[in-house]
Amino acid sequence: MQSAITQVKFKAGLPLEIEIISIADTVAKHRDTIAIPHRAEFYHIFWVQKGTAEYLIDFEPVKVKGPSFLFVNKDRVQAIDTRSRHDGKLLLFTDNFFGKTAEDAMYLHSTILFNDLLDIPVISVASSPSLQVIFNAIETELTKDNDVYHYQLLHNLLHNLLLLAERERRKQGFKEIAKGPDLDYTILFRDLLAAHFKTLKSVSGYASRMNISEKRLTNATSKTMGKSPKTIIDERVMLEAKRLLTHTHLSIKEIGYDLGFEEPTNFIKYFRKHTEKTPIEFRAACLHR
């Protein structure tokens, strides 16, 4: 095990921070690395063209049967399937590539492909040749010289790919959360939580930062996610605790301190309350799977 979850950065040296690689070639070259849970600082679009893969994303096994697309947001802890026989393409890109304007950054921050509050998007593309055509067009453009048109063409093609994928996902039973103040408050709460969950664990603290009452925040998350803000806070803290217990060799004391618990006993009680296991018991069970 590691002292920290491996943080993967985008490949250096490319003219633009976007590339398409073969899934099979990636597995063959980096089998030992990608099979270990890691956190990437960029976005993934898997196009599984044949076979069936099972990726592990934050402890959730996600099965993808070709031909399908899987969208994985940056900073998710994931392990790529290296056992099953499947192949396809993998499109990688960064905020720096797509989000050069405030409008583009906001799109990435809100699209249902990378920000679904309820699920991890898998889209069957058997009946959607347009998605495959645009993906192939991106791959073709990537072989061209980096001239004055290259970036804008790639950006526009990627944006169109994402828009078409959103449309297709809505056709395939996506559970839409109604737009409005409740969703806006939930997204703001989610963003604050991502930044402060280690140091701020009270509903009142987040409501205060959002300039709304605890009751208003509770109403918002209950309507959009079917959960209270306290439950969402606890789930985020527990997710990080499980990540560190499973994927690093940090001590219980070190993990508790990293998550904002000044005393190890407080962390142990908190963890046991939510899992009915101590952190040591949880780690041991993971090691014996």
PDB file of C-alpha atoms in Angstrom, residues 17 41-43 74 93-100 105 108:
ATOM      1  CA  GLU A  17      -4.054  18.823 -22.880  1.00  0.00           C
ATOM      2  CA  GLU A  41      -6.556  15.462 -12.236  1.00  0.00           C
ATOM      3  CA  PHE A  42      -8.386  15.260 -15.561  1.00  0.00           C
ATOM      4  CA  TYR A  43     -11.596  14.003 -17.149  1.00  0.00           C
ATOM      5  CA  LYS A  74     -11.689  14.499 -12.403  1.00  0.00           C
ATOM      6  CA  PHE A  93      -8.759  16.176 -21.263  1.00  0.00           C
ATOM      7  CA  THR A  94      -8.203  18.835 -18.618  1.00  0.00           C
ATOM      8  CA  ASP A  95      -9.860  21.961 -17.309  1.00  0.00           C
ATOM      9  CA  ASN A  96      -7.006  23.890 -18.853  1.00  0.00           C
ATOM     10  CA  PHE A  97      -7.959  22.574 -22.305  1.00  0.00           C
ATOM     11  CA  PHE A  98     -11.735  22.985 -22.209  1.00  0.00           C
ATOM     12  CA  GLY A  99     -12.413  25.660 -19.608  1.00  0.00           C
ATOM     13  CA  LYS A 100     -10.515  28.647 -20.931  1.00  0.00           C
ATOM     14  CA  ALA A 105     -15.711  26.262 -17.039  1.00  0.00           C
ATOM     15  CA  LEU A 108     -17.966  21.447 -17.130  1.00  0.00           C
TER      16      LEU A 108
END
